[in-house]
mmCIF file of C-alpha atoms in Angstrom:
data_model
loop_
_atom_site.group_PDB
_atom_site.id
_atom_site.type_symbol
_atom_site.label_atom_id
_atom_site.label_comp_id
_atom_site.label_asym_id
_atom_site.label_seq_id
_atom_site.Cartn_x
_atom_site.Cartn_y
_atom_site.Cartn_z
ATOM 1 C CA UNK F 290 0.000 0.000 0.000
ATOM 2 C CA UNK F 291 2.937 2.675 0.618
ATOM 3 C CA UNK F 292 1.760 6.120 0.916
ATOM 4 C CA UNK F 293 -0.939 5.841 -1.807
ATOM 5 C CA UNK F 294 -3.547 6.968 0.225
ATOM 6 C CA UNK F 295 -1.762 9.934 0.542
ATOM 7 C CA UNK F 296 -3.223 11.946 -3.118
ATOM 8 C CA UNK F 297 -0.821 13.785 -5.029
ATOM 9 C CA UNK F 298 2.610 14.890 -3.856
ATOM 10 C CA UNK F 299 4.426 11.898 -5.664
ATOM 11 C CA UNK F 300 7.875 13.749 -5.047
ATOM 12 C CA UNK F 301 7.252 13.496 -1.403
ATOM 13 C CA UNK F 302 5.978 9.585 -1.481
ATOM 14 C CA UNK F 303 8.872 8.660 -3.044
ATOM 15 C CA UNK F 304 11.454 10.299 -1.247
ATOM 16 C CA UNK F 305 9.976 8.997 2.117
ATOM 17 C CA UNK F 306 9.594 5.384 0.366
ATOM 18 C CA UNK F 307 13.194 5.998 -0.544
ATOM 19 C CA UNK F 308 14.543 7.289 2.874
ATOM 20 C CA UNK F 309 12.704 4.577 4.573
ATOM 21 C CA UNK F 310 14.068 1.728 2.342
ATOM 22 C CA UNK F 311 17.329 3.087 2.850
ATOM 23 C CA UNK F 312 17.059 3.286 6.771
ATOM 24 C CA UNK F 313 17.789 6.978 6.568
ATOM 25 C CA UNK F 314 15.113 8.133 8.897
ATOM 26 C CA UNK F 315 14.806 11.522 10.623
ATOM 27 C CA UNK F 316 14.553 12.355 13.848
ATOM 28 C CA UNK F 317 12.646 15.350 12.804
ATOM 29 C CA UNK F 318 9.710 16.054 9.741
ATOM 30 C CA UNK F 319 7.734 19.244 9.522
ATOM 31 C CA UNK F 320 4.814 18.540 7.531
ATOM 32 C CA UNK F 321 2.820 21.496 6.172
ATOM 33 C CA UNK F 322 0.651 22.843 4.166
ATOM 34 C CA UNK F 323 -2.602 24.751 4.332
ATOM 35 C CA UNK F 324 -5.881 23.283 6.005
ATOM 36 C CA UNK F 325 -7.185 20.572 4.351
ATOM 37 C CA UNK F 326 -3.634 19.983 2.373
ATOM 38 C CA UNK F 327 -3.566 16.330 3.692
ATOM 39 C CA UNK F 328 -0.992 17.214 6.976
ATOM 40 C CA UNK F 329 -2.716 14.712 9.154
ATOM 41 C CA UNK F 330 -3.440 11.816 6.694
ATOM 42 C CA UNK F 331 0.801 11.836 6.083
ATOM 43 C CA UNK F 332 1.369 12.577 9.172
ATOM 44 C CA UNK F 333 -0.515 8.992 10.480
ATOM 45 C CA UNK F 334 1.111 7.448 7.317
ATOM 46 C CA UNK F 335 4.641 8.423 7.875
ATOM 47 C CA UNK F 336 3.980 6.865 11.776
ATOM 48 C CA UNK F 337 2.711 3.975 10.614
ATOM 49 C CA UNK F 338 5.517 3.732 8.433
ATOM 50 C CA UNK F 339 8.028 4.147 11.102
ATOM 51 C CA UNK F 340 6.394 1.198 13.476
ATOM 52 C CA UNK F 341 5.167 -1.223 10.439
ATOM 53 C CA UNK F 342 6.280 -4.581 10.809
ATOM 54 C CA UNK F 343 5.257 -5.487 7.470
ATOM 55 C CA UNK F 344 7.689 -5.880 4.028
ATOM 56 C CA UNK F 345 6.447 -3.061 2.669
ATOM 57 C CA UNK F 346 5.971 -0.060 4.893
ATOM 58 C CA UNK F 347 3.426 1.223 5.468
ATOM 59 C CA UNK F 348 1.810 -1.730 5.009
ATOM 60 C CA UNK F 349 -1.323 -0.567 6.605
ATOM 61 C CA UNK F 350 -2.500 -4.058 7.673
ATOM 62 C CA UNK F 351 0.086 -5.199 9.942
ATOM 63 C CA UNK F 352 -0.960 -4.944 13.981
ATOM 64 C CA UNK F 353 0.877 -1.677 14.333
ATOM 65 C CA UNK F 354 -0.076 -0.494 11.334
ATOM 66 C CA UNK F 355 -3.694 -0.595 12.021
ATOM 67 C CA UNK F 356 -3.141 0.717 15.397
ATOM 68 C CA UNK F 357 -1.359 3.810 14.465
ATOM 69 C CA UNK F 358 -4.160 4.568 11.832
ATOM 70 C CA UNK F 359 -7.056 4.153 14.876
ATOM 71 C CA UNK F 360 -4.947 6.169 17.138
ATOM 72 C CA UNK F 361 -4.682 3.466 19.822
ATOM 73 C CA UNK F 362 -0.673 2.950 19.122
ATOM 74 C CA UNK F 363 0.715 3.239 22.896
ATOM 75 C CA UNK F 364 4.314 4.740 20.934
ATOM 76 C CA UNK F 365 2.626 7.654 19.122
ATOM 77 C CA UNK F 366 1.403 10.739 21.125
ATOM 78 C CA UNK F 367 -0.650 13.614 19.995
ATOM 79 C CA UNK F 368 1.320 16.601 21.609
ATOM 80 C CA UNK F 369 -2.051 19.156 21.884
ATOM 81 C CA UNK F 370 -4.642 20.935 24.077
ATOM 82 C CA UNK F 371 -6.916 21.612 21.587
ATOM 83 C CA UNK F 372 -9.603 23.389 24.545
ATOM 84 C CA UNK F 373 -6.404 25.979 24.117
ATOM 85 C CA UNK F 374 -5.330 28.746 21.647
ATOM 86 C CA UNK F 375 -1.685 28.075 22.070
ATOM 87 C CA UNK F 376 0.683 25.331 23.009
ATOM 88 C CA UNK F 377 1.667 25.827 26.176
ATOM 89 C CA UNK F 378 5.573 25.418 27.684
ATOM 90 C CA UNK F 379 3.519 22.805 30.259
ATOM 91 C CA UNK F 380 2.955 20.688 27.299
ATOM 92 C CA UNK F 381 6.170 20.599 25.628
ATOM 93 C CA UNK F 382 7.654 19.626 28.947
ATOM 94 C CA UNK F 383 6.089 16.831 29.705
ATOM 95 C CA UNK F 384 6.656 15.355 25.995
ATOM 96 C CA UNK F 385 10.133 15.970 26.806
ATOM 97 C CA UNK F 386 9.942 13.873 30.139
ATOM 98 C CA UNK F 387 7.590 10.994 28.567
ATOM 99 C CA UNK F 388 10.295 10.996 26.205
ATOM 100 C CA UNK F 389 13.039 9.072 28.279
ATOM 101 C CA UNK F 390 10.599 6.751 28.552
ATOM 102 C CA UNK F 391 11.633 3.774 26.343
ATOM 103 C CA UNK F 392 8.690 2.784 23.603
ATOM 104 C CA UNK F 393 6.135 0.405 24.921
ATOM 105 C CA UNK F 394 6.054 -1.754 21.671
ATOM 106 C CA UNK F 395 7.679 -0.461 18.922
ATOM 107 C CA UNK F 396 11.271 0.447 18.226
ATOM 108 C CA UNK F 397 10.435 4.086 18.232
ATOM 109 C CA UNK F 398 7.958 6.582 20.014
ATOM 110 C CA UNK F 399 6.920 9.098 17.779
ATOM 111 C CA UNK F 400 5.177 12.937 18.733
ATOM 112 C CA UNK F 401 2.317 14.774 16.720
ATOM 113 C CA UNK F 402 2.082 18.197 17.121
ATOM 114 C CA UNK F 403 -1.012 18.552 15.004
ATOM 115 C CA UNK F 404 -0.696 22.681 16.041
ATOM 116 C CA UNK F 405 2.787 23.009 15.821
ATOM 117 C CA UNK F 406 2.673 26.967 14.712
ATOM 118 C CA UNK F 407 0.745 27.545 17.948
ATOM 119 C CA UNK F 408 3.533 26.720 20.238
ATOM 120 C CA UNK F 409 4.320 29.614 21.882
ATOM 121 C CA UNK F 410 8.185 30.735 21.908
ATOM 122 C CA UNK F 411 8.768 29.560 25.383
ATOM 123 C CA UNK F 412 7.304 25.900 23.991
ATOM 124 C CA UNK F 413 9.726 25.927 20.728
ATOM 125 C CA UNK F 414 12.580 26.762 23.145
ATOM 126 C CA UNK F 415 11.882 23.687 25.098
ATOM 127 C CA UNK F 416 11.541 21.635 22.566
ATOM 128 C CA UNK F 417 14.696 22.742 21.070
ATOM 129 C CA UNK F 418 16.492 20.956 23.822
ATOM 130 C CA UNK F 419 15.085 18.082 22.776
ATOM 131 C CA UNK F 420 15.654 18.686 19.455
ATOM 132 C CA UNK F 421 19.291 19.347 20.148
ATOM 133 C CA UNK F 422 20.042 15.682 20.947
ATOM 134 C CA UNK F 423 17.247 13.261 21.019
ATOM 135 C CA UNK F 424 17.524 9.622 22.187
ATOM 136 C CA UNK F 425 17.783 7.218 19.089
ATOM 137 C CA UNK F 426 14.326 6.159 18.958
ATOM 138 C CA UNK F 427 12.862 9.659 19.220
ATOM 139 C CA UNK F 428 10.868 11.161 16.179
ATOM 140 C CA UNK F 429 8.723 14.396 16.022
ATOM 141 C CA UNK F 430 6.084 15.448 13.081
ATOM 142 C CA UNK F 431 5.266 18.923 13.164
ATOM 143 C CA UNK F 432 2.115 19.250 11.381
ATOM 144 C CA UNK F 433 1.441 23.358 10.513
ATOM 145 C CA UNK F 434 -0.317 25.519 7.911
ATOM 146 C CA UNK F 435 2.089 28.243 8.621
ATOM 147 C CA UNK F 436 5.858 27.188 9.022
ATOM 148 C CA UNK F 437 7.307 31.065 9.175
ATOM 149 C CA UNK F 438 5.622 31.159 12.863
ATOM 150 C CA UNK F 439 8.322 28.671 14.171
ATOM 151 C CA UNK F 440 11.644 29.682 15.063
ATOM 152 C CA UNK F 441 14.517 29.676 12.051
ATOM 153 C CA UNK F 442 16.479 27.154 14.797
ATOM 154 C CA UNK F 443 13.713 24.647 14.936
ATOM 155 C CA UNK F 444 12.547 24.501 11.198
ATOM 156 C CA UNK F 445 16.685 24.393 10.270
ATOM 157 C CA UNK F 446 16.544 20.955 12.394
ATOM 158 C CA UNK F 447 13.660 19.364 10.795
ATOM 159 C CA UNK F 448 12.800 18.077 7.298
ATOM 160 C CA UNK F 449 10.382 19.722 5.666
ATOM 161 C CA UNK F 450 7.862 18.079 3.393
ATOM 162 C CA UNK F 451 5.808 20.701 1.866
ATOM 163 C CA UNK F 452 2.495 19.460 0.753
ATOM 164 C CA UNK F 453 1.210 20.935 -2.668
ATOM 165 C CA UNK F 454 -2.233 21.015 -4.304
ATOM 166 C CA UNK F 455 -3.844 18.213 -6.118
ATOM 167 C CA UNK F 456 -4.681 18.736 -10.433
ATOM 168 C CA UNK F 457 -8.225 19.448 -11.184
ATOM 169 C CA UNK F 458 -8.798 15.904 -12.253
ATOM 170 C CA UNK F 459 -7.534 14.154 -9.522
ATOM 171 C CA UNK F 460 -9.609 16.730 -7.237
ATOM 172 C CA UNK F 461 -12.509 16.063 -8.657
ATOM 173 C CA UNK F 462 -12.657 12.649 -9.214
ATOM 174 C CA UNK F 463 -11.456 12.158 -5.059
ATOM 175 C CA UNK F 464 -14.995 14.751 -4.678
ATOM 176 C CA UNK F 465 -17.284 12.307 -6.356
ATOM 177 C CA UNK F 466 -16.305 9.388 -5.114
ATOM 178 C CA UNK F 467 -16.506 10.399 -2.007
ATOM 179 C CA UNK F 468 -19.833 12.319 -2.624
ATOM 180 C CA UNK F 469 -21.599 9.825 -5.129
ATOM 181 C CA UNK F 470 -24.616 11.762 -4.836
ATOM 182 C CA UNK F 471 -23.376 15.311 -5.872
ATOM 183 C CA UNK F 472 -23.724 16.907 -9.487
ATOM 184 C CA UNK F 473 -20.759 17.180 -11.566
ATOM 185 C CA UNK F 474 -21.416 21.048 -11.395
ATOM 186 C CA UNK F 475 -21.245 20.652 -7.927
ATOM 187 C CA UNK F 476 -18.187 18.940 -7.691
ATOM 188 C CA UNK F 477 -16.236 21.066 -9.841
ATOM 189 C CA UNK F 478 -17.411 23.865 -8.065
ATOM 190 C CA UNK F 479 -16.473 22.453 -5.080
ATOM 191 C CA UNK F 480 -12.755 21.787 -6.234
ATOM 192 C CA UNK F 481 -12.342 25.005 -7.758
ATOM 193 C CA UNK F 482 -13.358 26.941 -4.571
ATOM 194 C CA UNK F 483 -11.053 24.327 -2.524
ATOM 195 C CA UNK F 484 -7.471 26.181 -3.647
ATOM 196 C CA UNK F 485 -6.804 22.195 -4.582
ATOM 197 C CA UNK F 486 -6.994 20.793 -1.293
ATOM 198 C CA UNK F 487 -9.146 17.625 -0.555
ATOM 199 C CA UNK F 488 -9.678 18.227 2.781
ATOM 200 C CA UNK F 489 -11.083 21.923 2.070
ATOM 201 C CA UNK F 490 -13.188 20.308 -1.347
ATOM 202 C CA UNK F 491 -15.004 17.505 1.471
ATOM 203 C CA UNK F 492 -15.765 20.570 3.568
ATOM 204 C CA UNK F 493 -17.400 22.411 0.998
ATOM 205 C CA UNK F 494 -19.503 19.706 0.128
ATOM 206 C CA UNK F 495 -20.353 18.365 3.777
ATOM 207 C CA UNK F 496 -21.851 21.702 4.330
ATOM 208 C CA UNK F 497 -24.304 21.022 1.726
ATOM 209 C CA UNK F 498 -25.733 18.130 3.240
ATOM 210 C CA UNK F 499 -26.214 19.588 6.884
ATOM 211 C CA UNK F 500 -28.496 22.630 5.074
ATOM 212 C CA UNK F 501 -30.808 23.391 8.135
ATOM 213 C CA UNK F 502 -34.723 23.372 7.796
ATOM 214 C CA UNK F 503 -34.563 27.237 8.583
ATOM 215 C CA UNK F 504 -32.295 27.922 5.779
ATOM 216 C CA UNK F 505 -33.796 26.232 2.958
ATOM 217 C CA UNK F 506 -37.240 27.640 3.793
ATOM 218 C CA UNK F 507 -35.464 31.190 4.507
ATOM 219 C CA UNK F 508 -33.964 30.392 1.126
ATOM 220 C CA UNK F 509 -37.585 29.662 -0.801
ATOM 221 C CA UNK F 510 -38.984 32.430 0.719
ATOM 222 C CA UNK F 511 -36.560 34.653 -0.479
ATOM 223 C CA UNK F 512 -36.001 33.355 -3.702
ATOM 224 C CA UNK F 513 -40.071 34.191 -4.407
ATOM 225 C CA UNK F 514 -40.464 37.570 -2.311
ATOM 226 C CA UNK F 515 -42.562 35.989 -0.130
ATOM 227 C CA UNK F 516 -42.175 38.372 3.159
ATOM 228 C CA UNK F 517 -45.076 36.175 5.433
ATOM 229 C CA UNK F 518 -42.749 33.022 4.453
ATOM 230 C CA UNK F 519 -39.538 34.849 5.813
ATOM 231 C CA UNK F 520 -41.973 36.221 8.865
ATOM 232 C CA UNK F 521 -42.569 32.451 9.654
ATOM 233 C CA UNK F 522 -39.073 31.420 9.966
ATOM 234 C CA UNK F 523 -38.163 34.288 12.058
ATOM 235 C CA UNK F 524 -41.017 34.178 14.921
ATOM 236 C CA UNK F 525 -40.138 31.033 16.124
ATOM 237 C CA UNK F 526 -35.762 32.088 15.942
ATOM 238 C CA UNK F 527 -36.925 34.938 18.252
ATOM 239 C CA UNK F 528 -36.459 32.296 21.575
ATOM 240 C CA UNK F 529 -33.382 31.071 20.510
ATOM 241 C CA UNK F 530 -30.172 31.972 22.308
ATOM 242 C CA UNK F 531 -27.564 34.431 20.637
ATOM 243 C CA UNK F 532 -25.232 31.914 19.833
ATOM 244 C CA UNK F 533 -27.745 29.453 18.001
ATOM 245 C CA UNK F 534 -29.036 32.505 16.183
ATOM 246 C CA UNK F 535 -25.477 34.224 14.788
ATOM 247 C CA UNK F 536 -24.600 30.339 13.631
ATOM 248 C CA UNK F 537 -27.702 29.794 11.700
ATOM 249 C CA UNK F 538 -26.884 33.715 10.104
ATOM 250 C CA UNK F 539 -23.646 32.705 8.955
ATOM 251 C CA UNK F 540 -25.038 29.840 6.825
ATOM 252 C CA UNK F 541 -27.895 32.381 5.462
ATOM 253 C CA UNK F 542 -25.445 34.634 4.643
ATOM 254 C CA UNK F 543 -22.825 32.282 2.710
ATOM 255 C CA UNK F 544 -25.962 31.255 0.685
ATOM 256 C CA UNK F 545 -26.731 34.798 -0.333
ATOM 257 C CA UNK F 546 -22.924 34.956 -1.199
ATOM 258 C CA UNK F 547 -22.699 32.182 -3.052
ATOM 259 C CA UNK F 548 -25.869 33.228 -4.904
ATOM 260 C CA UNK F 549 -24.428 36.262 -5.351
ATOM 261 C CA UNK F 550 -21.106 34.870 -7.143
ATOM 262 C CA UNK F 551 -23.903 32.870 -9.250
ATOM 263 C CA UNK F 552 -25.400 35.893 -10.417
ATOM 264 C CA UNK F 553 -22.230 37.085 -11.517
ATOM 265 C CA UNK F 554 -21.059 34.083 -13.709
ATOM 266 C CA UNK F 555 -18.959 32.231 -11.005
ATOM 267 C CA UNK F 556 -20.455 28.170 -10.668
ATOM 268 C CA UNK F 557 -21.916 27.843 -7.195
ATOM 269 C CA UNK F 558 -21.639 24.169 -4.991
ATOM 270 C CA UNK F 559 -25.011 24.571 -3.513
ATOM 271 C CA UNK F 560 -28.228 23.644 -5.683
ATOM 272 C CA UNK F 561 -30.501 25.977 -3.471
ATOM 273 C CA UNK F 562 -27.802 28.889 -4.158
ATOM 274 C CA UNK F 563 -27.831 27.843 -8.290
ATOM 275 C CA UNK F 564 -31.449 28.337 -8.591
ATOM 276 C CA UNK F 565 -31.875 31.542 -6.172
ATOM 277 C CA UNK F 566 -28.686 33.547 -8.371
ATOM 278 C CA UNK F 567 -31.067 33.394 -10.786
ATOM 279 C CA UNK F 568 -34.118 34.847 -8.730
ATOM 280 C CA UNK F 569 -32.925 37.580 -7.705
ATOM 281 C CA UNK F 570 -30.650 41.008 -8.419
ATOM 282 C CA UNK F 571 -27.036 41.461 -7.328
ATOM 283 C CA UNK F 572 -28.244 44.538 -5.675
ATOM 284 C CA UNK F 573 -31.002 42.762 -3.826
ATOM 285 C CA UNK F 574 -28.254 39.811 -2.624
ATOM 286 C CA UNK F 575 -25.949 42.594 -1.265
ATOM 287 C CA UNK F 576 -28.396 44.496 0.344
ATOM 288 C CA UNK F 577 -29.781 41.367 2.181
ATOM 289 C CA UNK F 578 -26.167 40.120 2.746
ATOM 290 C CA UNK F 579 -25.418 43.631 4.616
ATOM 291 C CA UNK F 580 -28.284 43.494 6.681
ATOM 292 C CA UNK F 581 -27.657 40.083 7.810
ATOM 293 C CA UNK F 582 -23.962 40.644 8.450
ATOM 294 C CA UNK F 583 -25.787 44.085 10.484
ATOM 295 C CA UNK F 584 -28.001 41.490 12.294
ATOM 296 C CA UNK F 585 -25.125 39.339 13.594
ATOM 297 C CA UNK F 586 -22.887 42.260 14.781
ATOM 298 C CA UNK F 587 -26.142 43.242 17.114
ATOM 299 C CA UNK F 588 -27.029 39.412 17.914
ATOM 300 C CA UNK F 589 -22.717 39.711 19.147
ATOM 301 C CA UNK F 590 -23.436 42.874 20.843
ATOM 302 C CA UNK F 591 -25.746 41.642 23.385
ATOM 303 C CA UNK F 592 -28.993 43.052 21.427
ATOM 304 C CA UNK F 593 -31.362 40.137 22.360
ATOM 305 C CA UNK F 594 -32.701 37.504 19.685
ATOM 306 C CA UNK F 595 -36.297 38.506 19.319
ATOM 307 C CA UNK F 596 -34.755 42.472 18.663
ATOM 308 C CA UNK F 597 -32.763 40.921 16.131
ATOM 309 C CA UNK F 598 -35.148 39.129 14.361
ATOM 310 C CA UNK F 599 -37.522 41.705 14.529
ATOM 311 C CA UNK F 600 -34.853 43.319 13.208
ATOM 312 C CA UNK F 601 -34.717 41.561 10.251
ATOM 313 C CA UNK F 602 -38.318 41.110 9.890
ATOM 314 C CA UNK F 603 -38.206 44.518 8.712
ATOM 315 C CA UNK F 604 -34.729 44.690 6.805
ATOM 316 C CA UNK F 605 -35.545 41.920 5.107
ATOM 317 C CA UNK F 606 -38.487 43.059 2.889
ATOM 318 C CA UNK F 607 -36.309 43.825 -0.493
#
C-alpha cells in the first residue's frame, strides 16, 4: 500500500519510500501545508511507516499499522490541548519527560504536534532541547499551515515536506467518489473553490448536506419575495439563544454569497444557491447580505434575539 492513500505529492511519497528503504530516517519532519492539504493523513502514514512490521511499509495491515491509523498505538502521542489557543511550555515539557521513557512496543515513540505553529516561543525553546540531541528512537512530526511562525532554529533541524495542491482531475474525481450523490457542477465547483486541497473540497460539500430546515425555507422564501414566508421562519428564531441565532446567520449569509457569485457568472456548490442567483438582483443579494452581516454584529453585541429578528423582519423586505 505505501503512501498511496496519501493523493498527489508523488515527489514526497517517493522520497519517504526511498529514505525509509534506505534506513535513513529523521529524527525530525515538519509537515505542512494549508488546512485541508492532507498534513494529518501523512502525518498517520509516515507513523505507521516508522512502526510497520510489514515488508512493505506502510503496510497498513500489519498490527501496528492498524493501530497507528485508529490512534490506539501506545508509541505515538498527539502533543495538543486543543480546549487551548496556544501550546503551552507545560505541554512541551512533559513530551520531553515521557520521552526518556523507552517505547512500549515499537522500536520508536513518535510525537504529533497537530498545532505546531501555535507553540508559543517559550514551547519551541523547550523543545529545542530536545531537538538538540534526542535519544535514538525519538521522532517528532510537526504538522502546521504556517511554518514562518516557528523559530529559524527549529525549522533548520527538521525536514520539511511541503504538501502541494492536487490537479483538477484528480480533485474532482477524489470529490465524487466520495460524494456519489453530488452533481458534476457541484463537484467542480467544489474543487475550484477548494485552492486544490481535498480536505477543504469535502468541507465544501459536507456543508451542503447539513443545510438546516430554517435555511432552505429562509432560502424559498426569499427566492419568491414571499415576506409572510420569511416572517414564519423568524417568529419562532426569536427564543433562541444568541449563539444558536449568529450560527444559523452565517449559513444564510454564505448562501446569499454564493448566490451572489452565481449571479455574476462564477459556478456555485449549492443547488438551493444555483437556482436563487437566478431569482434575484445582485443589488437585492448585497443588500440582504449587509443586513444580515448588520443582524449578527447586534445578535454579538448583546442586542437580544427577538430584537434581532424583529430586526430583520423589517430589513428583510427587499
Amino acid at each position: 500500500m505505501g503512501f498511496e492513500s496519501l493523493l498527489g505529492n508523488r515527489r514526497i511519497r517517493d522520497n519517504l519510500q526511498r529514505s525509509l528503504r534506505a534506513g535513513r530516517i529523521s529524527h525530525f519532519y515538519l509537515i505542512s501545508g494549508p488546512k485541508g492539504s492532507g498534513k494529518h493523513t501523512l502525518g498517520r502514514l509516515l507513523a505507521a511507516a516508522l512502526l510497520c512490521g510489514g515488508e512493505e511499509t506502510p503496510c497498513l495491515s500489519c498490527p501496528s499499522c492498524r493501530k497507528v491509523l485508529s490512534g490506539t498505538h501506545p508509541d505515538v502521542i498527539w502533543v495538543d490541548e486543543p480546549e487551548k489557543k496556544t501550546v503551552s511550555v507545560a505541554l512541551i515539557r512533559r513530551a520531553r519527560e515521557d520521552l526518556y521513557i523507552r517505547p512500549n512496543e515499537g522500536e520508536r515513540k513518535i510525537y504529533l504536534f497537530p498545532r505546531a505553529q501555535d507553540m508559543t516561543t517559550e514551547a519551541q525553546n523547550a523543545l529545542l532541547k530536545v531537538l538538540e540531541e534526542p535519544p535514538g528512537y525519538g521522532v517528532f512530526l510537526l504538522l502546521t499551515d504556517n511554518p514562518e511562525k516557528l523559530l529559524p532554529t527549529v525549522r533548520s533541524r527538521c525536514t520539511e515536506l511541503s504538501l502541494q495542491s492536487l490537479d483538477s482531475r484528480t480533485l474532482e474525481n477524489a470529490l465524487q467518489e466520495r460524494f456519489p450523490q453530488a452533481s458534476a457542477e457541484s463537484v467542480a465547483a467544489a474543487a475550484a473553490r477548494s485552492g486544490g486541497f481535498l480536505g477543504q473540497g469535502i468541507r465544501i460539500l459536507s456543508d451542503q448536506d447539513t443545510v438546516s430546515k430554517e435555511t432552505r425555507a429562509f432560502a424559498n422564501a426569499f427566492a419568491k419575495r414571499n415576506i409572510l414566508g420569511i416572517l414564519g421562519v423568524l417568529i419562532p428564531m426569536e427564543k433562541w439563544n444568541r449563539d444558536a441565532l449568529t450560527d444559523e446567520l452565517q449559513r444564510w449569509t454564505e448562501l446569499l454569497e454564493e448566490a451572489l457569485r452565481c449571479r455574476c457568472g462564477f459556478t456555485a456548490v449549492s443547488p438551493a444557491a444555483r437556482v436563487l442567483g437566478q431569482m434575484r438582483s445582485a443589488g437585492e443579494f448585497t443588500q440582504a447580505i449587509a443586513c444580515l452581516k448588520k443582524a449578527m454584529e447586534y445578535a454579538q453585541g448583546n442586542v437580544s434575539p427577538a430584537a434581532v429578528c424583529g430586526y430583520l423582519q423589517w430589513a428583510l423586505r427587499i
